[in-house]
Every structure is written in C-alpha cells, then in structure tokens.
Amino acid sequence: MTYDGPDNADQARLLRLLRDDGPRSRVELGDAAGLTRARLVAEVDRLVALGLVETAGPAASRGGRRSSLLRVAGTVRFAGVTIGPRQIDVAVTDGELSVLARRREPVDVRLGPEATITRTLELLGKVRANLGLGGLTGVGVALPAPVAFREGSPVSPPALPGWHGYGVRDALAAELGCPVLVDNDANVMALGEQHAGTGRAFDDFLYVKLGTAIGCGLVLGGALHRGATSGAGGIAHLRQGDDGPTCACGETGCLEAYCSDAALVREARAAVEDGRSPALAARLAEAGTLTVADVGRATVAGDPAAQAVVRDAARRLGRVLVGLVNFVNPGIVIIGGTAVGLGPTMLAEIRSVVYRRSPPLATGNLPIVLSDLDDTAGVVGAARLASDDVFGAA
Amino acid sequence: MTYDGPDNADQARLLRLLRDDGPRSRVELGDAAGLTRARLVAEVDRLVALGLVETAGPAASRGGRRSSLLRVAGTVRFAGVTIGPRQIDVAVTDGELSVLARRREPVDVRLGPEATITRTLELLGKVRANLGLGGLTGVGVALPAPVAFREGSPVSPPALPGWHGYGVRDALAAELGCPVLVDNDANVMALGEQHAGTGRAFDDFLYVKLGTAIGCGLVLGGALHRGATSGAGGIAHLRQGDDGPTCACGETGCLEAYCSDAALVREARAAVEDGRSPALAARLAEAGTLTVADVGRATVAGDPAAQAVVRDAARRLGRVLVGLVNFVNPGIVIIGGTAVGLGPTMLAEIRSVVYRRSPPLATGNLPIVLSDLDDTAGVVGAARLASDDVFGAA
C-alpha cells in the first residue's frame, strides 16, 4: 500500500516523532512538536485521513479524561535492503523501523545489476509473502559503491563491475510501485546508527565503516550530509603518498589499500612469508588460505605480527581522521564494520593517533567508540532512508 | 532600537528573503516563500507590527491593481565588527546588509579585552553618531580566535593573549542593549562570502582564510556548520609531522606554521641567508625587515626563491584540502585573505595538488577560486551573523 506523504513540515515532524519515540498521547506529541492544540488536532486528523497515523490503546492518565495514544499506522511498512558485496540482506519493518522479518541470501554482484535486482525482488517477495504483506510504503537500498543520490545509481564502483550508471532506483521502483531510495552503504549505516545506535544521542557524528571497503557517513546538524555531488564521506581513495599498495580502484596508495580487510590479509601473508608469524603460518598451512577472521583471531591471541599489521592499518586511518574531526568537530566518532577481534586493537591505535596529533578544542572531549549495533545497521538504516523520504515534507 | 524577533519559521524565512533579495511585491514574496495568500498576509502584517518590515514604493505592475513593495524596515540597523589582530573595523548596515558607514582604527589587542572592548564601543559610537543613529538591531563580532559560540568568548587564543574565556558577547551586549553574536573570523568571513561573494550561489562551500592565521569556514546545506563544540574548521593546528617549525600555539609542525604570513616571511629570510634570493636580500638591506607584502612583490616579479616559498606553503595547504574536499564534497572552495601578489601562485599550486591527489567524484567539477570580495567580507559577514540571529525563528 502506497501513501501520499504529509502535506507540510509540521506533519512531517509529527510522523518522525512517532517513528523515533513510539506511541504518544496527543498532549505529549503536541508538546514535543511545539504545536498549539488546534494546530495539532488539524494536522493529526489529516495524517489519520492519509492513513499514516492511527489511534492505539489508551494513554496513561494524567488525571481528567483519558486520552488515546497515537502511533504510526500499522499498515505502514518499510523495507531495508543491503546489496553485496557477497549477499543480499532484506528486512521489512513497521513504521517505527522495528524489524518484522528478515532474510539473507548469498549473491555474486559481478553477475551484473539486472540479475542482482531480480534476485533482490524475489527475496523481497518471499519476505512479504511470509508476512502476508500486500505492498510497501517505501524501500531503501544500500550499495557498496559511490551513489549519485539524485539519480539513484552507482558511480564507477570498483566493487560492482558493470553497474556504473545503472538506474537501480528506477528499476526497483518500477516493479515495486512505491518510493525507492538508493545510497552508499556507509551513509545508510550512519542512518542506522542515528536511528538505533550510539549516534541517536548526537546531532553531529561520523560513522566510519571498515571492512571490505572503507567509507564514512557524516551526520551533521541531525541530518545526513551528502555534499554537492553526493560524494561526501569519500575517504577510501585518498592517496596517502605517491607509492604504496595497489587499490581495487586501480590507483596506488589509497587509504583503502592500507586498511581494508584485503589489505590486512595481504600484510598478514607478507608476515608469514617473512617468517614473522608462526601462528598465521600454521593457519595458512592448515586452511590453504588466510582470511581477515584469521587475522582477528591471531590479534586476539596476542600474535605480535598480526597485532602490528592491525595497528599499522589503524594508524593510517587515524592520521586521516585527525584532519576530519578537527574539520567538522563531531560530537562522537563511531567505528563499525570491523571483523571480529580487530575492533579493540584498531580503536586503541586510532584513539592514540587522534588524541596525540590534534589540538584540544575539537578532540578534548571527543569519544571514539566501536559501534554497538549488531549486523542490523544496514537494513535498519535503509528502512530509515526510505522513511525519511516518505515522512518528509512535500 | 531593538526588536522582538519573528514569531515563527515562516516569518523568519520572509525576513531572510527580503534581506537577501531586496524589496519584493507581496505576490513575489509569497511565491518565493511558498506561502498561501492568507498565510502571507497574516505573517507580513505581524512583521509590520513588529517594526521589521515596511511597505515601500509601488511594484512593477503585472496587470490589475498595482501592489506595493515590501522591504526590511528602514529602522533596522546592524553593525558588523572585526577585531584584530592589528585593527578594529566597524561598519553599520541597513537591513539588507548594505554598508552605510564604516570606520577602522589600529588597535593593539595585547592590551587585553577590556581596553579593546572600550575602544570598539567608542568606534561604534562614532559611526552611529555620524549616521544620527539611536540604537542597533543587532551586532556581530569577529575575533581572530577560536570562539565558544554559545558562550560568546574566545578559547585559548594564541593571537589574543589574556582573552581566554573573556565574555566578549556579554560585555558588548550589556553596553549596547541589543543582541550581540561573536564568532571566529574565518566563520564570519564565510558568512560574508555567503551573503555577498561567490558563495552566494552555493549551498555547500569551504572558505579558506589565509593571512596572519589560517582558518576555514564551512557552509553546509546553506548554513554555517560550527560543530559540536564550535571547533569546526580548525585546520590551523593540524600537525603535519612530528617535527617542523614552531607555531604561535607553542606546538611544532602545525599547518599554520607552514602557511601563515609569518611562515612565508621566515622562509623568505632563510632564502636570503642561503643566498638564494638576491631580490629579497636587496629589499631586506634597504628596509631593514621583510614583510609578507615583500614576498608577494618578489613572487609577482618572478623571483624563483620567493615563488618556491609560496608554492611550498600552498602545497602543504593543498594536501590538507584534499582530505577535506573529499570528506564534505563542497560545491566550491574559496580562498581568501592572501596578501597582494600571493593569491595566483598559491591558487595554482593548491589546484594542482587537489586535482592530482583526489579521486574524481568529489573534485571532478570542483571550482577552487580566489575570493572576489574586497576587504568587506569580515564586516558584512559579522552583520550577517547578527541578522541571522535577529531574523531567526523564535
């Protein structure tokens, strides 16, 4: 079921309050939105007529007549989708972005956008069928790629060969018949942090996504900042010098070529070849290959070579972060996406670099923390992306 | 004459439209603000009653009855003040931020905040007396210092010894009886660019202030971004390595210690001592000292040593800018504050570094330009700072 959106900024604010803080009485909602009683009644009536808000059970009495609770209508359903690099992850949420059903399947994005979009639609169909759900109110999609946000299509994505310029948004919207929003995964995960994670308490924060690729989402003044050409947060391919390892993008010396999972594995292999890590050498001999999880386990086990590999990568990232935190002066930096075992060592080194090399005004009270979300940041953030659009002012 | 501010966001938007675009008919104003006729009439009536808006001469006819123009009331008067490091600069503007009168006097900020504030008030009094002006609607002040914006006081300012924590805003507001806003000079100059310079056409831009000190103002999503502790734009004391020249802040290797006017003069003197610049050596012998203006003249004259000094400084700055522009993806970068003669050489080197070392998404179409404002960016920006507050929603 698709909806007309709210008519004005007041209605949009009411919807977002109900989404973020849950059911509330009319009085509480009017107070939170700063609306007069008459204005509130008119705007809520309109939202009910639009099918976006409904009355729920009675509110706790404040004395006097008991008022009923308002909440986002139960027919409002969002889907959050993350695509790739190795799986499709689909969740359907209610209007408060609580996950109702979720399903993941492996995918090879190198088969191209058409095949992957078809798989995504099939998976969405299965989740909707399980829920007995007719239509969706809006769908958000995260891609492991730079995304031209207005066009809803990836731009020269190293991780998605053959996807450049493909209209992911339009292809999905044509099939689904509801608003579809597409953004890059770091931005979407930052929205997930803003909705359900540590970022909830901060108007200005940086979310740094590690893992297969490096990205950064900036929430500034309470809103995701995308920049003039939706390239904001593009730290992966900042060149750290004229030499350095070759990156997935084809250049040399990119930050990502020092800090990605593949970079950690490359350096771990080098440590094995140099005879610096008997532990990783044994693992390689046993399994025939090394993964970033192996590096994480060796780090936790105290293998000095593995720890040095992780610290070196974190130090590179920390040096870049010094400039960024002094530049935008966030309230907190949240690090997410690190493989199991790597987080604490990376965090310690990042903190050390940022605090040592910064003037105190911007970093004196700056917390730098690991994300406390489990693997839902992506799908919840994608649902939030959709809801920000549907619950936005006309 | 002081005013109650507007009652709501619609009134604030109307005031800003009249400030930025000048007098308009009711129809044009309603169209620009997206308000219904009834709502527009009600809000404009209220603004007239508040003394913030008045009717001017007749508008050009669109056919039918001729409507009168609306404009910011002629009694609305802002003052923009920039303090230090070597002069106080005071301008009084009308409600559209056109400068009506301006006066500058040398000052030694090392005499401390009380003496400097007294001098500022005297100068403001003279300008007001010349205009026959009773009171001011609001006053904006730029300081060459990090400023705790909510408190209106400087924070550990290297250029303002003895000013740390001094309540500049409160001291001025107590004497002037109107709203006073205090911010650092780079932020204020960015607001000047936003109002009257190249920045006018961009929602997202960086203004990089060179000169005695290095600063940066970020306008993002159409608004100045100050960050969690009003430390945003703090690029001056980013350390470029563990060694390097000593900075005014006491640390070594800060960006400012490589790129400030004093740094250019230091390197020019070194070139003289090494026998690399006969031109600067002659100037030093003649004048007994070297200034940044001498470096600028030698650069324009083609002195290779002076050009190398300027290019080296610009290259440092360019390397920092690479990270910043990829991070926030601005629509344009505006460089201001360079001494006469230095700008083109610095700009060429900055462009070279930014374009060479960046991935294309954020910088492919990024203009990097010199400011086209004369020396009014500070006072106009300070008046804008005040007007953004007075013309803000309650």
mmCIF file of N, CA, C and O in Angstrom, chain A residues 210-211 261 292-293 296 337-344:
data_model
loop_
_atom_site.group_PDB
_atom_site.id
_atom_site.type_symbol
_atom_site.label_atom_id
_atom_site.label_comp_id
_atom_site.label_asym_id
_atom_site.label_seq_id
_atom_site.Cartn_x
_atom_site.Cartn_y
_atom_site.Cartn_z
ATOM 1 N N LEU A 210 34.505 0.231 8.267
ATOM 2 C CA LEU A 210 35.661 -0.552 7.824
ATOM 3 C C LEU A 210 35.156 -1.846 7.190
ATOM 4 O O LEU A 210 33.974 -2.026 6.991
ATOM 5 N N GLY A 211 36.076 -2.705 6.833
ATOM 6 C CA GLY A 211 35.676 -3.989 6.250
ATOM 7 C C GLY A 211 36.189 -4.145 4.834
ATOM 8 O O GLY A 211 37.320 -3.750 4.530
ATOM 9 N N ASP A 261 39.891 -5.053 4.622
ATOM 10 C CA ASP A 261 40.111 -6.448 5.008
ATOM 11 C C ASP A 261 41.172 -7.095 4.114
ATOM 12 O O ASP A 261 42.077 -7.789 4.602
ATOM 13 N N VAL A 292 40.434 -12.460 6.855
ATOM 14 C CA VAL A 292 40.540 -11.396 7.840
ATOM 15 C C VAL A 292 40.125 -11.920 9.224
ATOM 16 O O VAL A 292 40.619 -11.441 10.253
ATOM 17 N N ALA A 293 39.263 -12.921 9.247
ATOM 18 C CA ALA A 293 38.894 -13.522 10.534
ATOM 19 C C ALA A 293 40.104 -14.189 11.181
ATOM 20 O O ALA A 293 40.263 -14.153 12.405
ATOM 21 N N GLY A 296 42.031 -11.519 12.764
ATOM 22 C CA GLY A 296 41.363 -11.126 14.002
ATOM 23 C C GLY A 296 41.655 -12.098 15.126
ATOM 24 O O GLY A 296 41.999 -11.690 16.243
ATOM 25 N N GLY A 337 31.897 -2.086 11.384
ATOM 26 C CA GLY A 337 32.251 -2.952 10.270
ATOM 27 C C GLY A 337 33.531 -3.734 10.447
ATOM 28 O O GLY A 337 33.905 -4.497 9.558
ATOM 29 N N THR A 338 34.225 -3.560 11.576
ATOM 30 C CA THR A 338 35.472 -4.307 11.746
ATOM 31 C C THR A 338 35.173 -5.775 11.968
ATOM 32 O O THR A 338 34.202 -6.145 12.609
ATOM 33 N N ALA A 339 36.055 -6.630 11.429
ATOM 34 C CA ALA A 339 35.905 -8.064 11.629
ATOM 35 C C ALA A 339 36.096 -8.389 13.113
ATOM 36 O O ALA A 339 36.758 -7.655 13.845
ATOM 37 N N VAL A 340 35.499 -9.488 13.519
ATOM 38 C CA VAL A 340 35.589 -9.926 14.919
ATOM 39 C C VAL A 340 37.051 -9.969 15.363
ATOM 40 O O VAL A 340 37.898 -10.502 14.658
ATOM 41 N N GLY A 341 37.322 -9.384 16.493
ATOM 42 C CA GLY A 341 38.665 -9.435 17.050
ATOM 43 C C GLY A 341 39.523 -8.247 16.708
ATOM 44 O O GLY A 341 40.491 -7.936 17.403
ATOM 45 N N LEU A 342 39.209 -7.550 15.625
ATOM 46 C CA LEU A 342 40.055 -6.436 15.202
ATOM 47 C C LEU A 342 39.701 -5.126 15.912
ATOM 48 O O LEU A 342 40.551 -4.255 16.088
ATOM 49 N N GLY A 343 38.427 -4.967 16.278
ATOM 50 C CA GLY A 343 37.935 -3.689 16.771
ATOM 51 C C GLY A 343 38.734 -3.066 17.894
ATOM 52 O O GLY A 343 39.206 -1.932 17.762
ATOM 53 N N PRO A 344 38.937 -3.777 19.009
ATOM 54 C CA PRO A 344 39.617 -3.145 20.144
ATOM 55 C C PRO A 344 41.032 -2.668 19.806
ATOM 56 O O PRO A 344 41.428 -1.566 20.207
#
